[in-house]
Amino acid sequence: MSENVVRLFKEPTNPPEPTSGPQTPPPTQPGTEKPTAPVTAPQPLWVRSGRVVRATVTHPHVSGSARLAARHSLYVAGGARIVTRRVWESRTTARYERMMRAAEAAGNTELAAEWEERGQRFRDARHRRRMDLLTAPADAARGLAIGTGAGIGALVALGVVLAIANKDVTDVMTPLMAVVKLIKLLITIVTVVWGPLVSLAPFLALLGLWAVGAHQKAAPQWALPANVRDGEGEPITPSIVVKALRDLGVPALGRAIKEMGDAGASMLGPIRIAGCGVEVDVTLPSGVSTNEVQAKRRKLAENLTRHEHEVFITIPTAARTVRLWVADSGALDEPIGPSPLVTDETLTADYKKGKAPWGQDLRGDAAALSLYQRHLLVTGLSNQGKTVALRSLALWLALDKSVQFLIGDLKGIGDWAMFDGLATTLIQGPTDEHVIQVTEMVEGAVEEMNRRIQAPPGTTFPPLIVLVDEAQVAFMCPAKTTYVSEKGQVKSGAPYGGSKADSRYFMAVRKIHNQGRAVNVLMWQGTQDPTNENLPKLVREGAHTRASLALGTESQARMALGDKAVDGGAAPNLLRPGLDRGTLVVASDGITIPAGQSSITVRTHYIPDDDARALTDRAKALRDGVTTLTVIDPGEDRDPLADILTVLGTTARVYTQDVLKRLSALAPQTYSSWTNGDLKRVLDGTGAEPYKSDGRMVVGRERLTRALANRDEDGSASAS
């Protein structure tokens, strides 16, 4: 049969034209044959029909029309369900029993007893109403008789007055007949309207039910319009919060909500407007821990029709309670406005009593930070606004003319250049040489701290801010202190970087952390991408104020803010890199944090470079003039001949190239740029000039010793 079908489709549909005789096909030229296309059997009719049906059913217009019809039909059913439930609850004690069961499930016996008492009062009132219905007919008849008699009497009296006034006895019945005609007119109107009204009543009832269902969106998600299904910007209501918690995927929480008579409404506190969002406290049922909810932040946000960064979960003081802050959709992507430092030219700073205007919290309130005797650490991923956030604090504090700054910028691209002429020391650059200078700067601050500590009791000292930006460069610096041994060998000493007890930068920072606060010597550090290697544990825990921008992992968040803050809900690792630039999670006693929370999220003000320069100009005008040191002075003049003799050690002859290397190791700032010409210039005329030995230039120890002994008092044998 299949062969017949194939043959049928292969045969032409038109019959061949009749011919009078045998015909032969025309000859074909070699190479002109056309390839024969493969003949395939057409698909069966049912296959083609199925495709047409599928294309028709899945067409956007068809599916949209079907969804529209289903949605409005389900609105009527949903409205009927809602109205029925409302009527039932208004006539029975179902509402009171539901609330009583919810209070019992939450363990609130006092509230349960209160709802039980309310239910009893409702039952008593309902019983009285029902008993009154037994005597209602007799009371109604009695009232009707009395009212009718009184009404007729009043109408007759009115007619008598009219008759006397008009001197016509027929006017006595005029008021009574007018009432009779009015009643007749009303009966006529009701008779005319009753039929259409009865016919339209079902449609009006359906319209009312549809309106209730449409207002409550009482239809499945698949039937709702796309904008409603997405729920973008949907306001937060108790039912939405409870449903989001129920669908969170925590089995104990879902079961407890289903068992509650009020469907979980008793778990929620009042929903309060908080800045650009709302805030609500949720008391979790027994068997559900707060960390189970915290771990489901992304799913909870999606259930609330929000993005993950728009929902924050913290732990308040109440036991078994989580505090949800839900932002208005898209609100966190809007800028917060300029800093008061920029808009108010009369703003001043007070190191001891004032607070720096840093930004706004999520509720839209101003977030101000006290810097008084607090070490500071700001960390985060690269290019998230760390330097700007740290600099804004320094710009405010610079408006207090008593504050002194020592600044080391190990990025070196000019972010702190405006502090030239304001800071006592300003080192900018990312190389090992800059790390060495920054280390010596911090060690100098340690010496100043020790001097202040040894001062008489009661002595007050001006604030000294030791600020190192990109401090991870210092901790990761491989350079080591070098010295020349007695034998003239260059050896390595203590490292500048690292986190061990012999690390110069690490130990200097630790000393300031330990004792600097008491004498107003404070350490501020900015680092990026924290690890145990580039931000040692002792250093990060020595900061009183710890702030973090966006980070990659929870372990980094714990390094930046500490375990207590992260366990309390701080989650800088959930901030969006790039999109949440400038948003900090702060753990400090110097900023107002809501009761029960261990951290606060701050959206910092952005101060551009031009505004920063204007602020530093104002700060400079408050001071008499500050000379900024950009390179650490070695502190003494070098004696080249004595240094050369030192690096020669006990060796009789040393190659000139080795002498240059040893000099560079002995005093890098003085000799690192020396060449053979500089060495020859210093030794010329001293009697210790370099000479050849075995074909290579050397410096002799004996000659140099004799030259030093015969050197004139005016130092003519030494080089400047």
CSV table of N, CA and C in Angstrom, one decimal, residues 570-643:
chain,number,residue,atom,x,y,z
A,570,ALA,N,25.2,41.2,58.1
A,570,ALA,CA,26.1,41.9,57.1
A,570,ALA,C,26.5,41.1,56.0
A,571,ALA,N,26.3,41.6,54.8
A,571,ALA,CA,26.6,40.7,53.6
A,571,ALA,C,27.2,41.6,52.4
A,572,PRO,N,28.4,42.1,52.6
A,572,PRO,CA,29.0,42.9,51.5
A,572,PRO,C,29.3,42.0,50.3
A,573,ASN,N,29.4,40.7,50.5
A,573,ASN,CA,29.6,39.8,49.4
A,573,ASN,C,28.4,39.7,48.4
A,574,LEU,N,27.2,40.2,48.9
A,574,LEU,CA,26.0,40.2,48.1
A,574,LEU,C,25.8,41.5,47.4
A,575,LEU,N,26.6,42.5,47.6
A,575,LEU,CA,26.5,43.7,46.8
A,575,LEU,C,27.0,43.5,45.4
A,576,ARG,N,26.5,44.2,44.5
A,576,ARG,CA,26.7,44.0,43.1
A,576,ARG,C,28.0,44.8,42.6
A,577,PRO,N,29.1,44.1,42.3
A,577,PRO,CA,30.3,44.9,41.8
A,577,PRO,C,29.9,45.8,40.6
A,578,GLY,N,30.3,47.0,40.7
A,578,GLY,CA,30.0,47.9,39.6
A,578,GLY,C,28.7,48.7,39.8
A,579,LEU,N,27.7,48.0,40.0
A,579,LEU,CA,26.3,48.6,40.2
A,579,LEU,C,26.2,49.2,41.5
A,580,ASP,N,26.7,48.6,42.6
A,580,ASP,CA,26.6,49.2,43.9
A,580,ASP,C,27.9,49.9,44.3
A,581,ARG,N,28.5,50.5,43.4
A,581,ARG,CA,29.8,51.2,43.7
A,581,ARG,C,29.5,52.3,44.7
A,582,GLY,N,30.3,52.4,45.7
A,582,GLY,CA,30.2,53.4,46.8
A,582,GLY,C,29.3,53.0,47.9
A,583,THR,N,28.7,51.8,47.8
A,583,THR,CA,27.8,51.3,48.9
A,583,THR,C,28.6,50.5,49.9
A,584,LEU,N,28.6,50.9,51.2
A,584,LEU,CA,29.4,50.2,52.2
A,584,LEU,C,28.6,49.6,53.2
A,585,VAL,N,29.1,48.5,53.8
A,585,VAL,CA,28.5,47.9,55.0
A,585,VAL,C,29.5,48.2,56.1
A,586,VAL,N,29.0,48.9,57.1
A,586,VAL,CA,29.8,49.5,58.2
A,586,VAL,C,29.5,48.8,59.5
A,587,ALA,N,30.6,48.4,60.2
A,587,ALA,CA,30.5,47.9,61.6
A,587,ALA,C,31.4,48.8,62.4
A,588,SER,N,30.7,49.6,63.3
A,588,SER,CA,31.4,50.6,64.1
A,588,SER,C,30.5,51.1,65.2
A,589,ASP,N,31.1,51.5,66.3
A,589,ASP,CA,30.3,52.2,67.3
A,589,ASP,C,30.3,53.7,67.1
A,590,GLY,N,30.9,54.1,66.0
A,590,GLY,CA,31.0,55.5,65.7
A,590,GLY,C,29.8,56.0,64.8
A,591,ILE,N,28.9,55.1,64.4
A,591,ILE,CA,27.8,55.4,63.5
A,591,ILE,C,26.5,54.8,64.2
A,592,THR,N,25.4,55.5,64.0
A,592,THR,CA,24.2,55.1,64.6
A,592,THR,C,23.7,53.8,63.8
A,593,ILE,N,23.6,52.8,64.6
A,593,ILE,CA,23.1,51.5,64.0
A,593,ILE,C,21.8,51.1,64.7
A,594,PRO,N,20.7,50.7,64.0
A,594,PRO,CA,19.5,50.3,64.6
A,594,PRO,C,19.7,49.3,65.7
A,595,ALA,N,18.9,49.4,66.8
A,595,ALA,CA,19.0,48.5,67.9
A,595,ALA,C,18.9,47.1,67.5
A,596,GLY,N,19.8,46.2,68.0
A,596,GLY,CA,19.8,44.8,67.7
A,596,GLY,C,20.6,44.4,66.5
A,597,GLN,N,21.0,45.4,65.6
A,597,GLN,CA,21.8,45.1,64.5
A,597,GLN,C,23.3,45.3,64.8
A,598,SER,N,24.1,44.6,64.0
A,598,SER,CA,25.6,44.7,64.3
A,598,SER,C,26.3,45.5,63.1
A,599,SER,N,25.5,45.9,62.1
A,599,SER,CA,26.1,46.7,61.0
A,599,SER,C,25.0,47.5,60.4
A,600,ILE,N,25.4,48.4,59.5
A,600,ILE,CA,24.5,49.2,58.7
A,600,ILE,C,25.1,49.4,57.3
A,601,THR,N,24.2,49.5,56.4
A,601,THR,CA,24.5,49.7,55.0
A,601,THR,C,24.4,51.2,54.7
A,602,VAL,N,25.5,51.7,54.1
A,602,VAL,CA,25.6,53.2,53.8
A,602,VAL,C,25.9,53.4,52.4
A,603,ARG,N,25.1,54.2,51.7
A,603,ARG,CA,25.4,54.7,50.4
A,603,ARG,C,26.1,56.0,50.4
A,604,THR,N,27.4,55.9,50.2
A,604,THR,CA,28.3,57.1,50.4
A,604,THR,C,28.1,58.2,49.3
A,605,HIS,N,28.4,59.4,49.7
A,605,HIS,CA,28.4,60.5,48.7
A,605,HIS,C,29.6,60.4,47.9
A,606,TYR,N,29.5,60.8,46.6
A,606,TYR,CA,30.6,60.8,45.7
A,606,TYR,C,31.1,62.2,45.6
A,607,ILE,N,32.4,62.5,45.9
A,607,ILE,CA,33.0,63.8,45.8
A,607,ILE,C,34.0,63.8,44.7
A,608,PRO,N,33.7,64.4,43.5
A,608,PRO,CA,34.7,64.4,42.4
A,608,PRO,C,36.0,65.1,42.8
A,609,ASP,N,37.0,64.9,41.9
A,609,ASP,CA,38.3,65.4,42.2
A,609,ASP,C,38.3,66.9,42.2
A,610,ASP,N,37.5,67.6,41.4
A,610,ASP,CA,37.5,69.0,41.4
A,610,ASP,C,36.9,69.6,42.7
A,611,ASP,N,35.9,69.0,43.2
A,611,ASP,CA,35.3,69.4,44.4
A,611,ASP,C,36.2,69.1,45.6
A,612,ALA,N,37.0,67.9,45.5
A,612,ALA,CA,37.9,67.6,46.5
A,612,ALA,C,39.1,68.6,46.6
A,613,ARG,N,39.5,69.1,45.4
A,613,ARG,CA,40.5,70.2,45.4
A,613,ARG,C,40.0,71.5,46.0
A,614,ALA,N,38.7,71.8,45.8
A,614,ALA,CA,38.2,73.0,46.4
A,614,ALA,C,38.1,72.8,47.9
A,615,LEU,N,37.8,71.7,48.4
A,615,LEU,CA,37.7,71.4,49.8
A,615,LEU,C,39.1,71.5,50.5
A,616,THR,N,40.1,71.0,49.8
A,616,THR,CA,41.5,71.1,50.4
A,616,THR,C,42.0,72.5,50.3
A,617,ASP,N,41.5,73.3,49.3
A,617,ASP,CA,41.9,74.7,49.3
A,617,ASP,C,41.3,75.4,50.5
A,618,ARG,N,40.1,75.1,50.9
A,618,ARG,CA,39.5,75.7,52.1
A,618,ARG,C,40.2,75.2,53.3
A,619,ALA,N,40.6,74.0,53.4
A,619,ALA,CA,41.4,73.5,54.5
A,619,ALA,C,42.7,74.1,54.6
A,620,LYS,N,43.4,74.4,53.5
A,620,LYS,CA,44.7,75.0,53.5
A,620,LYS,C,44.6,76.4,54.0
A,621,ALA,N,43.5,77.1,53.7
A,621,ALA,CA,43.3,78.5,54.1
A,621,ALA,C,43.1,78.6,55.6
A,622,LEU,N,42.7,77.5,56.3
A,622,LEU,CA,42.6,77.5,57.7
A,622,LEU,C,44.0,77.4,58.4
A,623,ARG,N,45.0,76.9,57.7
A,623,ARG,CA,46.3,76.7,58.3
A,623,ARG,C,47.3,77.8,57.9
A,624,ASP,N,48.3,77.9,58.6
A,624,ASP,CA,49.3,78.9,58.3
A,624,ASP,C,50.2,78.5,57.1
A,625,GLY,N,50.2,77.3,56.8
A,625,GLY,CA,51.0,76.8,55.7
A,625,GLY,C,51.7,75.5,56.1
A,626,VAL,N,51.6,74.5,55.3
A,626,VAL,CA,52.2,73.2,55.6
A,626,VAL,C,53.1,72.9,54.4
A,627,THR,N,54.4,72.5,54.8
A,627,THR,CA,55.3,72.1,53.8
A,627,THR,C,55.2,70.6,53.7
A,628,THR,N,54.8,70.1,52.6
A,628,THR,CA,54.6,68.6,52.4
A,628,THR,C,55.9,67.9,52.0
A,629,LEU,N,56.3,66.9,52.7
A,629,LEU,CA,57.4,66.1,52.4
A,629,LEU,C,57.0,64.9,51.5
A,630,THR,N,57.6,64.9,50.3
A,630,THR,CA,57.2,63.8,49.4
A,630,THR,C,58.2,62.7,49.3
A,631,VAL,N,59.3,62.8,49.9
A,631,VAL,CA,60.3,61.7,50.0
A,631,VAL,C,60.9,61.7,51.5
A,632,ILE,N,61.0,60.6,52.1
A,632,ILE,CA,61.5,60.5,53.4
A,632,ILE,C,63.0,60.8,53.4
A,633,ASP,N,63.4,61.8,54.2
A,633,ASP,CA,64.8,62.2,54.3
A,633,ASP,C,65.5,61.1,55.1
A,634,PRO,N,66.7,60.7,54.6
A,634,PRO,CA,67.4,59.7,55.3
A,634,PRO,C,67.9,60.2,56.7
A,635,GLY,N,67.9,61.5,56.9
A,635,GLY,CA,68.2,62.0,58.2
A,635,GLY,C,69.6,62.4,58.5
A,636,GLU,N,70.6,62.0,57.6
A,636,GLU,CA,72.0,62.4,57.8
A,636,GLU,C,72.7,62.4,56.5
A,637,ASP,N,73.8,63.2,56.4
A,637,ASP,CA,74.6,63.3,55.2
A,637,ASP,C,75.6,62.1,55.2
A,638,ARG,N,75.7,61.5,54.0
A,638,ARG,CA,76.5,60.3,53.8
A,638,ARG,C,78.0,60.8,53.6
A,639,ASP,N,78.9,60.0,54.1
A,639,ASP,CA,80.3,60.2,53.8
A,639,ASP,C,80.7,59.1,52.8
A,640,PRO,N,80.8,59.4,51.5
A,640,PRO,CA,81.0,58.4,50.5
A,640,PRO,C,82.3,57.5,50.8
A,641,LEU,N,83.4,58.2,51.2
A,641,LEU,CA,84.6,57.4,51.4
A,641,LEU,C,84.5,56.4,52.6
A,642,ALA,N,83.8,56.9,53.6
A,642,ALA,CA,83.6,56.0,54.8
A,642,ALA,C,82.7,54.9,54.4
A,643,ASP,N,81.7,55.2,53.6
A,643,ASP,CA,80.7,54.1,53.1
A,643,ASP,C,81.4,53.1,52.2
